[in-house]
XYZ file of N, CA and C in Angstrom:
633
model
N -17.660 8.635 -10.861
C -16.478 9.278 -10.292
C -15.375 8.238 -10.129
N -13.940 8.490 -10.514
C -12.973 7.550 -10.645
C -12.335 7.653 -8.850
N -11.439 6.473 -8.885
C -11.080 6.101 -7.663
C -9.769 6.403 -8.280
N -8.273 6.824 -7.140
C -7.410 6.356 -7.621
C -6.713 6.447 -6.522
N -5.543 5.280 -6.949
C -4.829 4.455 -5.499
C -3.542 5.163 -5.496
N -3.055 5.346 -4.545
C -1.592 6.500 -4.925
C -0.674 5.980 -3.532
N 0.342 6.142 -3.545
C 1.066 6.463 -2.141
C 0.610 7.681 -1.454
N 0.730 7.592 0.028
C 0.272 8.380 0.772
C 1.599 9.451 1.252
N 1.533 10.547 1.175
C 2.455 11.431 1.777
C 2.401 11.920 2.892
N 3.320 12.850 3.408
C 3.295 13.569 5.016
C 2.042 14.654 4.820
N 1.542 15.106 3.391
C 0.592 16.192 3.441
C -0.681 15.285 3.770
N -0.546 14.090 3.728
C -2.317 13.741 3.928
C -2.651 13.175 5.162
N -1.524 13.205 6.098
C -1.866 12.789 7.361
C -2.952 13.631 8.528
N -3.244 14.205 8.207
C -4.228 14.843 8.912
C -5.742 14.403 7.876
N -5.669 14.382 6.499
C -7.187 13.397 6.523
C -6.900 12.146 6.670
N -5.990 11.543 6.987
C -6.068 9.973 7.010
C -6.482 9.658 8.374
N -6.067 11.007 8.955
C -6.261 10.239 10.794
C -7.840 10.706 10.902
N -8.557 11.791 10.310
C -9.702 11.955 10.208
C -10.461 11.067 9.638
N -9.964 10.322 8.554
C -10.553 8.916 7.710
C -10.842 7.671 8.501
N -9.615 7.346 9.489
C -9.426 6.093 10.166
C -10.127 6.387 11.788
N -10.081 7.326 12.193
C -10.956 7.800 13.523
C -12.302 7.700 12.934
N -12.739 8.280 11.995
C -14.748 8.342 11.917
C -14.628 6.757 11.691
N -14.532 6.006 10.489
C -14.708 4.899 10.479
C -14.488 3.823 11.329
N -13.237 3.966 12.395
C -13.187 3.040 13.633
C -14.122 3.436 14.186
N -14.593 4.033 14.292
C -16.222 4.852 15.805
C -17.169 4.205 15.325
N -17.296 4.187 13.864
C -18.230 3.645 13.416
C -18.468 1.970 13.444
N -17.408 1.305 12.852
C -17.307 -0.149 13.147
C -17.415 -0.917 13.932
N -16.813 0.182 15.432
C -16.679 -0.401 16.206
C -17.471 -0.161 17.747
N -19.087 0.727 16.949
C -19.824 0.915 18.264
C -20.843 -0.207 17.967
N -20.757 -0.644 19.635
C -21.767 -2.272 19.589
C -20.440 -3.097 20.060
N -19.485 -2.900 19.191
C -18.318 -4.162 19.595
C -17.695 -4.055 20.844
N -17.027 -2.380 20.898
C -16.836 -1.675 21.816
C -16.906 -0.989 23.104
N -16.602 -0.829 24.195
C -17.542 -0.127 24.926
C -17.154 1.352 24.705
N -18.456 2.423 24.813
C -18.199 3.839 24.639
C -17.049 4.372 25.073
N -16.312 4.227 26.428
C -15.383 4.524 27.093
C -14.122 3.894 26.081
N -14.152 2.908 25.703
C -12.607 3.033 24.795
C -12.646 3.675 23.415
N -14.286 3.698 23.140
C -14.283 4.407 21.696
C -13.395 5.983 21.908
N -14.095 6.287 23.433
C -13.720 8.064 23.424
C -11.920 7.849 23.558
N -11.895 7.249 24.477
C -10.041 7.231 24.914
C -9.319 6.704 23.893
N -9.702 5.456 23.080
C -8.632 5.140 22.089
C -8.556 5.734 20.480
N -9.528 6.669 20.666
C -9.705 7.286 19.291
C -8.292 7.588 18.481
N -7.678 8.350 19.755
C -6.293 9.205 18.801
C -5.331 8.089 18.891
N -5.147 7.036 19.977
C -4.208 5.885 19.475
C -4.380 5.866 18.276
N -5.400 5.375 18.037
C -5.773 4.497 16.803
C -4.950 4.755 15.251
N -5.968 6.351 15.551
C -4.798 7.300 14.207
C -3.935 7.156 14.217
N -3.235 7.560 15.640
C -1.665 7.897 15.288
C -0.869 6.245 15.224
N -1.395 5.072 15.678
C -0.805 3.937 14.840
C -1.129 3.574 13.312
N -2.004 4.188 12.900
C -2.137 4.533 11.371
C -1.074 5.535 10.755
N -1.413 6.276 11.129
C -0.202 7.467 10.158
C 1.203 7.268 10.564
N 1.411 6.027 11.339
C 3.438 6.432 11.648
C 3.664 5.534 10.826
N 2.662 5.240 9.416
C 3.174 4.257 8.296
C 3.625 5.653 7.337
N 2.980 6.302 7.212
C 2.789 7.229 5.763
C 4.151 8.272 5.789
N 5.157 7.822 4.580
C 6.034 8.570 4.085
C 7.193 8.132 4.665
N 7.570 6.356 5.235
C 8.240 5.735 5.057
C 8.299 4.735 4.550
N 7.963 4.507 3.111
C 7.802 3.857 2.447
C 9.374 3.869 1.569
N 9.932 4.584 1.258
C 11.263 4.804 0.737
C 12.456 5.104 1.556
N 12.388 4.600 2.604
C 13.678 4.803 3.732
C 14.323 3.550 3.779
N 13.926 2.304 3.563
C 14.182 1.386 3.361
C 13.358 0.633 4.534
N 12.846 0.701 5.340
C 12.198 0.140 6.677
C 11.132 -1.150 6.109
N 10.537 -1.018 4.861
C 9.805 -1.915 4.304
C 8.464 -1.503 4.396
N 8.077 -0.281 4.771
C 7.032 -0.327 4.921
C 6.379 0.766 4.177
N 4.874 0.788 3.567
C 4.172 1.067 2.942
C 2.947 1.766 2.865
N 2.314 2.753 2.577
C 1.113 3.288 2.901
C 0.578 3.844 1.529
N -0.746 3.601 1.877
C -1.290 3.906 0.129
C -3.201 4.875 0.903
N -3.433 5.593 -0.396
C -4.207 5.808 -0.050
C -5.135 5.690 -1.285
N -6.877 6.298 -1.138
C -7.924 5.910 -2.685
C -8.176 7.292 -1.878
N -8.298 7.898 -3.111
C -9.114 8.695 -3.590
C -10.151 9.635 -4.419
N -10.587 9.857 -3.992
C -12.301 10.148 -4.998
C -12.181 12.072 -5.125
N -12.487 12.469 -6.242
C -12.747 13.894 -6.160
C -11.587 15.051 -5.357
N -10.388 14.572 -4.837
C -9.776 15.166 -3.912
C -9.752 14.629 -2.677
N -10.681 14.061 -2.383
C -10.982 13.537 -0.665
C -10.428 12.015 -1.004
N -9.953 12.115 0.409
C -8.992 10.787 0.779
C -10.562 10.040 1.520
N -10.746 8.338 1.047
C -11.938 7.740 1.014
C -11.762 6.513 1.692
N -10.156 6.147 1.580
C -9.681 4.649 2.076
C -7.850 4.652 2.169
N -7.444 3.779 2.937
C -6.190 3.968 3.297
C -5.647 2.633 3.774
N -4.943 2.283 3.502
C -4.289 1.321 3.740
C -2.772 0.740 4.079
N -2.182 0.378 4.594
C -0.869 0.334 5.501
C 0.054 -1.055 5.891
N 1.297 -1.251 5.839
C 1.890 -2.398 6.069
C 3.063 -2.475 6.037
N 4.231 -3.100 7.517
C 5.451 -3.330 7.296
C 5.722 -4.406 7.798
N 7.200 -4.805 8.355
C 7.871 -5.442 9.025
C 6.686 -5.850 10.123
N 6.169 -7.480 9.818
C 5.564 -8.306 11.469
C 6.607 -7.294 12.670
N 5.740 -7.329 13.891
C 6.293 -6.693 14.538
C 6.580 -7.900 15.671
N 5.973 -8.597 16.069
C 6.455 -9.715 17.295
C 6.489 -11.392 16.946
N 6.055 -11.352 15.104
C 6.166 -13.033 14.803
C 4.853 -13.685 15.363
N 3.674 -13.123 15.741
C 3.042 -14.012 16.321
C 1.772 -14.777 15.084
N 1.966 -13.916 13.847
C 1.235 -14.105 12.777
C 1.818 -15.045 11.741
N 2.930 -15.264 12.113
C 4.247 -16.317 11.236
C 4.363 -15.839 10.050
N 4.086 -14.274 9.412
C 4.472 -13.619 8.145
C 5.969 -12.796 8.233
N 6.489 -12.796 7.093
C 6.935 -11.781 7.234
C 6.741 -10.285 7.413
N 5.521 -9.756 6.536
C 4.587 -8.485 6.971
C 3.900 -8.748 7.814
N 3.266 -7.739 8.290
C 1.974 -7.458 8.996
C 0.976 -5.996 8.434
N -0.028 -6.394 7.604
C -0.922 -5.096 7.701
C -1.748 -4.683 8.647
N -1.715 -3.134 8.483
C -2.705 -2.560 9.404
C -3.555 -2.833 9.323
N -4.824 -2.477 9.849
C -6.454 -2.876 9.626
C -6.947 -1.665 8.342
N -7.339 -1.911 7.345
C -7.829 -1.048 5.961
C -8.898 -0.549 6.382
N -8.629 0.754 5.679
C -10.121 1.595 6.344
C -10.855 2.258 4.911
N -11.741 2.095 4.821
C -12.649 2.577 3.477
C -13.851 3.227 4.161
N -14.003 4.844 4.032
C -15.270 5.641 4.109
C -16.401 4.371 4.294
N -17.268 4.689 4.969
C -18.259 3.815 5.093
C -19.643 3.962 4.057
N -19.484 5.069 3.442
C -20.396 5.371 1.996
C -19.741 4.563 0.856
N -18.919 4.338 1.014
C -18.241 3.936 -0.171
C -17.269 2.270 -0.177
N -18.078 1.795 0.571
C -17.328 0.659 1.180
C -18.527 -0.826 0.189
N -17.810 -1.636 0.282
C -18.531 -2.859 -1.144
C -18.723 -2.129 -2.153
N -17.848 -1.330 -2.920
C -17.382 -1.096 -3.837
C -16.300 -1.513 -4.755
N -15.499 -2.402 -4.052
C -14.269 -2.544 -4.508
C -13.182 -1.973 -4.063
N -13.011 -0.869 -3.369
C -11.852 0.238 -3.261
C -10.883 -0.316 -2.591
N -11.790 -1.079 -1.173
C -10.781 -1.957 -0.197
C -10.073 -3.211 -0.956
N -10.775 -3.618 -1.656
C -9.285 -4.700 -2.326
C -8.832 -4.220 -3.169
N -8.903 -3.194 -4.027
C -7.673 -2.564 -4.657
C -6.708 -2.264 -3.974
N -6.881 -1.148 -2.394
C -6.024 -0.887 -1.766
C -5.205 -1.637 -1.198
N -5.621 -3.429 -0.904
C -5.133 -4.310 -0.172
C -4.022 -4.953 -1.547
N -5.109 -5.066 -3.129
C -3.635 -5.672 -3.698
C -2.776 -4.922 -4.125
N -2.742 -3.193 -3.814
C -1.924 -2.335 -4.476
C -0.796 -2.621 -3.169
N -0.883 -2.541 -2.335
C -0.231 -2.560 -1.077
C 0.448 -4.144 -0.890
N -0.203 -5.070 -1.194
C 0.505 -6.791 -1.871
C 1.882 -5.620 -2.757
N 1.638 -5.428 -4.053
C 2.409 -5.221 -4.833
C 3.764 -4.028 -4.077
N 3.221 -3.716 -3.115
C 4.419 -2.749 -2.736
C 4.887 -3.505 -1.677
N 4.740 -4.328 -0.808
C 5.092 -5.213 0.116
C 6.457 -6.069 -0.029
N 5.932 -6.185 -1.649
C 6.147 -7.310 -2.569
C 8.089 -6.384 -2.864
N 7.805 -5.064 -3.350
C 8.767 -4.387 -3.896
C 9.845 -4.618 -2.777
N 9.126 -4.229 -1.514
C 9.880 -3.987 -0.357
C 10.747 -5.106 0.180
N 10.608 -6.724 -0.349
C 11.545 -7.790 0.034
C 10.394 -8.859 0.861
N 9.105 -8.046 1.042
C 8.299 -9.056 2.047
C 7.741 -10.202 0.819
N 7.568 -11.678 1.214
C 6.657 -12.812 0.561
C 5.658 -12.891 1.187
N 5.315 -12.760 2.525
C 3.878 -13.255 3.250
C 3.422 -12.185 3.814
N 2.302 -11.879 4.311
C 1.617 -10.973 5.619
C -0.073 -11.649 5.451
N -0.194 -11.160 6.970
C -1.312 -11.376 7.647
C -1.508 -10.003 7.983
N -2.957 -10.163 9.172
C -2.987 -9.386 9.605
C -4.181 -9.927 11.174
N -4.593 -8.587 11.600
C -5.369 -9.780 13.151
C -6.468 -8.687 12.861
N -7.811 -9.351 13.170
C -9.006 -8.755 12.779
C -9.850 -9.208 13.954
N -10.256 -8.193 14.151
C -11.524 -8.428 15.635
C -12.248 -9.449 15.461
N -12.634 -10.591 16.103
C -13.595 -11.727 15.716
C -14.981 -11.066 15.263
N -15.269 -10.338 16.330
C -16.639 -9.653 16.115
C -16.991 -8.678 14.823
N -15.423 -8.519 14.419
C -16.060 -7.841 12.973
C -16.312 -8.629 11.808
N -17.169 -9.049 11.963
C -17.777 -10.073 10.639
C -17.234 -10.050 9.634
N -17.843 -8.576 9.517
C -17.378 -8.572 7.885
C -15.894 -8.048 7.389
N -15.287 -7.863 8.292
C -13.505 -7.436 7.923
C -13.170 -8.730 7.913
N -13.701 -9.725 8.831
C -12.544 -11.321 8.697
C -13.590 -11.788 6.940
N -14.701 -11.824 6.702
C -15.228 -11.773 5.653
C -14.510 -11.802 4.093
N -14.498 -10.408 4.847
C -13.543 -9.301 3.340
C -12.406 -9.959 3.544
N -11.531 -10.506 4.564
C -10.395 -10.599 4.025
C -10.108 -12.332 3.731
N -10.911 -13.122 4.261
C -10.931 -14.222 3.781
C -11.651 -14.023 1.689
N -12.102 -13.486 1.478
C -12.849 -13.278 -0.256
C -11.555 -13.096 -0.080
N -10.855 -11.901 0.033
C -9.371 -11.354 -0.846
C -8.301 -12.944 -0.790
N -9.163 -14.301 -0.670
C -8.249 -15.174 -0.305
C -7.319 -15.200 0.765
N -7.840 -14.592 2.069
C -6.861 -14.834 2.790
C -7.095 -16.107 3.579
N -6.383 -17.208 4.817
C -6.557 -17.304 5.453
C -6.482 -17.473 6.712
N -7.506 -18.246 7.379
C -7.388 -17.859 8.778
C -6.926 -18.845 9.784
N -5.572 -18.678 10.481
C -4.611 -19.450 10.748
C -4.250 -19.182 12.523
N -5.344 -18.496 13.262
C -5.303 -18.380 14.865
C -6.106 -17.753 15.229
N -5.916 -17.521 16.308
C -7.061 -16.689 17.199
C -5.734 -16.240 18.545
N -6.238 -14.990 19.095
C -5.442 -14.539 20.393
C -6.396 -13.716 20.706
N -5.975 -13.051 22.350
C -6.599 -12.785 22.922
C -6.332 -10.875 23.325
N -6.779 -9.664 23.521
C -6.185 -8.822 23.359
C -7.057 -7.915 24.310
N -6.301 -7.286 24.943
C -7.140 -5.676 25.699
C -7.313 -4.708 24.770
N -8.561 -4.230 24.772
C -8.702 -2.533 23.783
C -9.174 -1.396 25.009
N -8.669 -1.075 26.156
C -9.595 -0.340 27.373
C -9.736 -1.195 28.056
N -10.704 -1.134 28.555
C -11.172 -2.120 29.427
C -11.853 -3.342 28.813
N -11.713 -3.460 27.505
C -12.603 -5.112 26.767
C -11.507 -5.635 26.498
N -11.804 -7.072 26.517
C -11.127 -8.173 25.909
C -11.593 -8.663 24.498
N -10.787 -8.501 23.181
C -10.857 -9.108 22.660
C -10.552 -9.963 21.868
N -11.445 -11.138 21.117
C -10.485 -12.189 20.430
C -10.371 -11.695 19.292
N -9.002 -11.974 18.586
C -8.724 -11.545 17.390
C -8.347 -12.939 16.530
N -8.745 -12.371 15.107
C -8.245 -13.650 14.050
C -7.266 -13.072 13.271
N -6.515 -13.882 13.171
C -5.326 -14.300 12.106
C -5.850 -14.366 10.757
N -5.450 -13.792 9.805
C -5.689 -13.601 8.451
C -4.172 -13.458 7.989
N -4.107 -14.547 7.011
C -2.499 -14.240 6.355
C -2.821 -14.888 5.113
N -1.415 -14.118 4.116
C -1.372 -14.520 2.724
C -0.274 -14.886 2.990
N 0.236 -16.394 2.851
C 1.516 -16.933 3.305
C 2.371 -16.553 1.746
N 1.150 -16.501 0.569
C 2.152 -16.168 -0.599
C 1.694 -14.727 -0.918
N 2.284 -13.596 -0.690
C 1.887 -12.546 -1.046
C 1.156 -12.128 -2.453
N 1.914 -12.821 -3.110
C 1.763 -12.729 -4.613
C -0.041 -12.753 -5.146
N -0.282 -13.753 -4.373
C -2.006 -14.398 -4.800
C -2.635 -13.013 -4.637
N -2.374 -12.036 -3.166
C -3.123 -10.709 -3.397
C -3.265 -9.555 -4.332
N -1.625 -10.058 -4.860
C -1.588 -8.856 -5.777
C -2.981 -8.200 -7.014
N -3.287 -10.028 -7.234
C -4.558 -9.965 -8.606
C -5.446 -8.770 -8.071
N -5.749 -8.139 -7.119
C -6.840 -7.132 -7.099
C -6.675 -5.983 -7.385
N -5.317 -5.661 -7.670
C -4.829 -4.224 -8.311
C -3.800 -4.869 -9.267
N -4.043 -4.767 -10.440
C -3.211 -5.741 -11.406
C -2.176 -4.107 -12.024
N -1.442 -3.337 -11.531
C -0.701 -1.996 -12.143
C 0.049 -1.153 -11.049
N 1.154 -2.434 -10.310
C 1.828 -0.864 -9.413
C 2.564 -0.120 -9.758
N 3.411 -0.004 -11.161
C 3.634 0.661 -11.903
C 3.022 2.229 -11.436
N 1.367 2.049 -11.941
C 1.105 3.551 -11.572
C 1.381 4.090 -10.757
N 1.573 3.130 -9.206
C 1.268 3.705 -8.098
C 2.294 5.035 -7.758
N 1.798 6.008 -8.105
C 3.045 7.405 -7.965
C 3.759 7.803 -6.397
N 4.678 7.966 -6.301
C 5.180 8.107 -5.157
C 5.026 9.874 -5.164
N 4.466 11.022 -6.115
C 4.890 12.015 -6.246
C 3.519 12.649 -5.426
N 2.794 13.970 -6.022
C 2.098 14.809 -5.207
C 0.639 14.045 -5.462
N -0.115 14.609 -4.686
C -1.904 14.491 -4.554
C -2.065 14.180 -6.243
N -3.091 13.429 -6.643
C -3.652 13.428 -7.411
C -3.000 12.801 -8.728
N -1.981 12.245 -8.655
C -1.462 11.447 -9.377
C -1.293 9.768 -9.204
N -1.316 9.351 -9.971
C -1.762 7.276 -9.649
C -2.588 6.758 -10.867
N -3.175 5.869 -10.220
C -4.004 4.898 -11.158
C -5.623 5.251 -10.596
N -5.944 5.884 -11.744
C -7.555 5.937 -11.779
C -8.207 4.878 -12.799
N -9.244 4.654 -12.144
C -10.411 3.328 -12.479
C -11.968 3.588 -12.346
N -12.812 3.152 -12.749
C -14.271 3.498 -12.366
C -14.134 2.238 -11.104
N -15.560 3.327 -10.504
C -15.873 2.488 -8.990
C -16.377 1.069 -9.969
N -16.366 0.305 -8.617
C -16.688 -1.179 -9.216
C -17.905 -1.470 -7.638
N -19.196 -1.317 -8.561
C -20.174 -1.893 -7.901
C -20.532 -3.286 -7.789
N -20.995 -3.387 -9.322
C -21.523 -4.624 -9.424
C -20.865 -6.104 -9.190
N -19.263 -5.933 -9.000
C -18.348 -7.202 -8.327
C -17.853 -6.885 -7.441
N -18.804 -6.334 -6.447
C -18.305 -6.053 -5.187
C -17.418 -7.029 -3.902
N -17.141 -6.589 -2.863
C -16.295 -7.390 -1.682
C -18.232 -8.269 -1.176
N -19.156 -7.611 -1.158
C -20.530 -8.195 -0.460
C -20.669 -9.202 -1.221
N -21.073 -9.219 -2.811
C -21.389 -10.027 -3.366
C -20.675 -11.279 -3.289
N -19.162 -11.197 -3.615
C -18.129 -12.240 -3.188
C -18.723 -13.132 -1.988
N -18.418 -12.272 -0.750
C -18.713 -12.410 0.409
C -20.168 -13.578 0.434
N -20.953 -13.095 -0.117
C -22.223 -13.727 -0.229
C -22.028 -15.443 -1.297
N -21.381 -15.557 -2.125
C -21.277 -16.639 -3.198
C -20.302 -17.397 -2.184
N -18.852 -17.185 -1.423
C -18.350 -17.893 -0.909
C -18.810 -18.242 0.343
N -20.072 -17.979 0.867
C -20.675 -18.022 1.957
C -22.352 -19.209 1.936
């Protein structure tokens, strides 16, 4: 079954916030305590989707989504740093990939399709801040070559946590994981760049050789 990476519109915001809610619950029980999983659920979304379908207003910012069969699988997001504390000019959101379908590849396509639109938009650098405790997101995003350039400290509810700094001071280096934004269609569902899934050079395997 082919993957394909597209811009995200105002029609898909209701599965994206369904996409990025199951998979934060998921990532983040153990890290979390239950009580902010239940209360910060709908934050979460709705700082995800107030990317999607200003991508052409000029604001700089960007939202892409993968999808498989019709169903939205992974999503990904990025504008204007918002307080400088990452020293990029961007800042991405945290990438969310279905958890069936995750060390596949999908998440660094979405991360260098989203390089390449960053890129369109006037930005050279972005980072982004990744829970310490999520292993494997600072992982994944150190393989995509990123690196890791701080640590801060942050409330989610009632937890404290430390977060890492992940930045591509040259945007450009990310782009190599989606080498065609060309395709990337700004128009309806189901139009973009389709590819076969990519198992066997997965984000794990990487993960595992640079480790």
């Amino acid at each position: 079954m082919s993957i394909i990476i597209r811009r995200a519109t105002p029609a898909d915001i209701e599965a994206i916030g369904r996409l990025v809610i199951d998979v934060w619950r998921e990532t983040y029980r153990g890290i979390l305590s239950d009580y902010v999983l239940a209360t910060q659920t709908v934050p979460v979304g709705e700082r995800s989707i107030r990317y999607v379908g200003l991508d052409s207003d000029g604001s700089g910012r960007a939202a892409l989504v993968a999808e498989r069969a019709g169903t939205i699988v992974g999503f990904a997001a990025g504008g204007p740093a918002t307080d400088g504390s990452l020293g990029t000019e961007a800042e991405i959101a945290p990438p969310y990939v279905a958890r069936r379908l995750q060390f596949r590849g999908i998440g660094g396509r979405l991360m260098g399709a989203l390089a390449h639109a960053l890129i369109a938009s006037g930005h050279k650098s972005a980072g982004l801040w990744i829970p310490r405790d999520n292993v494997a997101a600072v992982a994944f995003a150190r393989t995509l070559g990123g690196t890791v350039a701080g640590t801060r400290s942050t409330c989610a509810g009632e937890t404290m946590l430390e977060e890492v700094a992940v930045i591509w001071p040259d945007l450009a280096e990310l782009t190599v994981w989606h080498a065609e934004p060309a395709a990337l269609s700004r128009g309806a569902r189901g139009s973009g760049l389709a590819a076969p899934d990519i198992v066997a050079a997965d984000a794990l395997t990487r993960c595992r050789m640079d480790g």
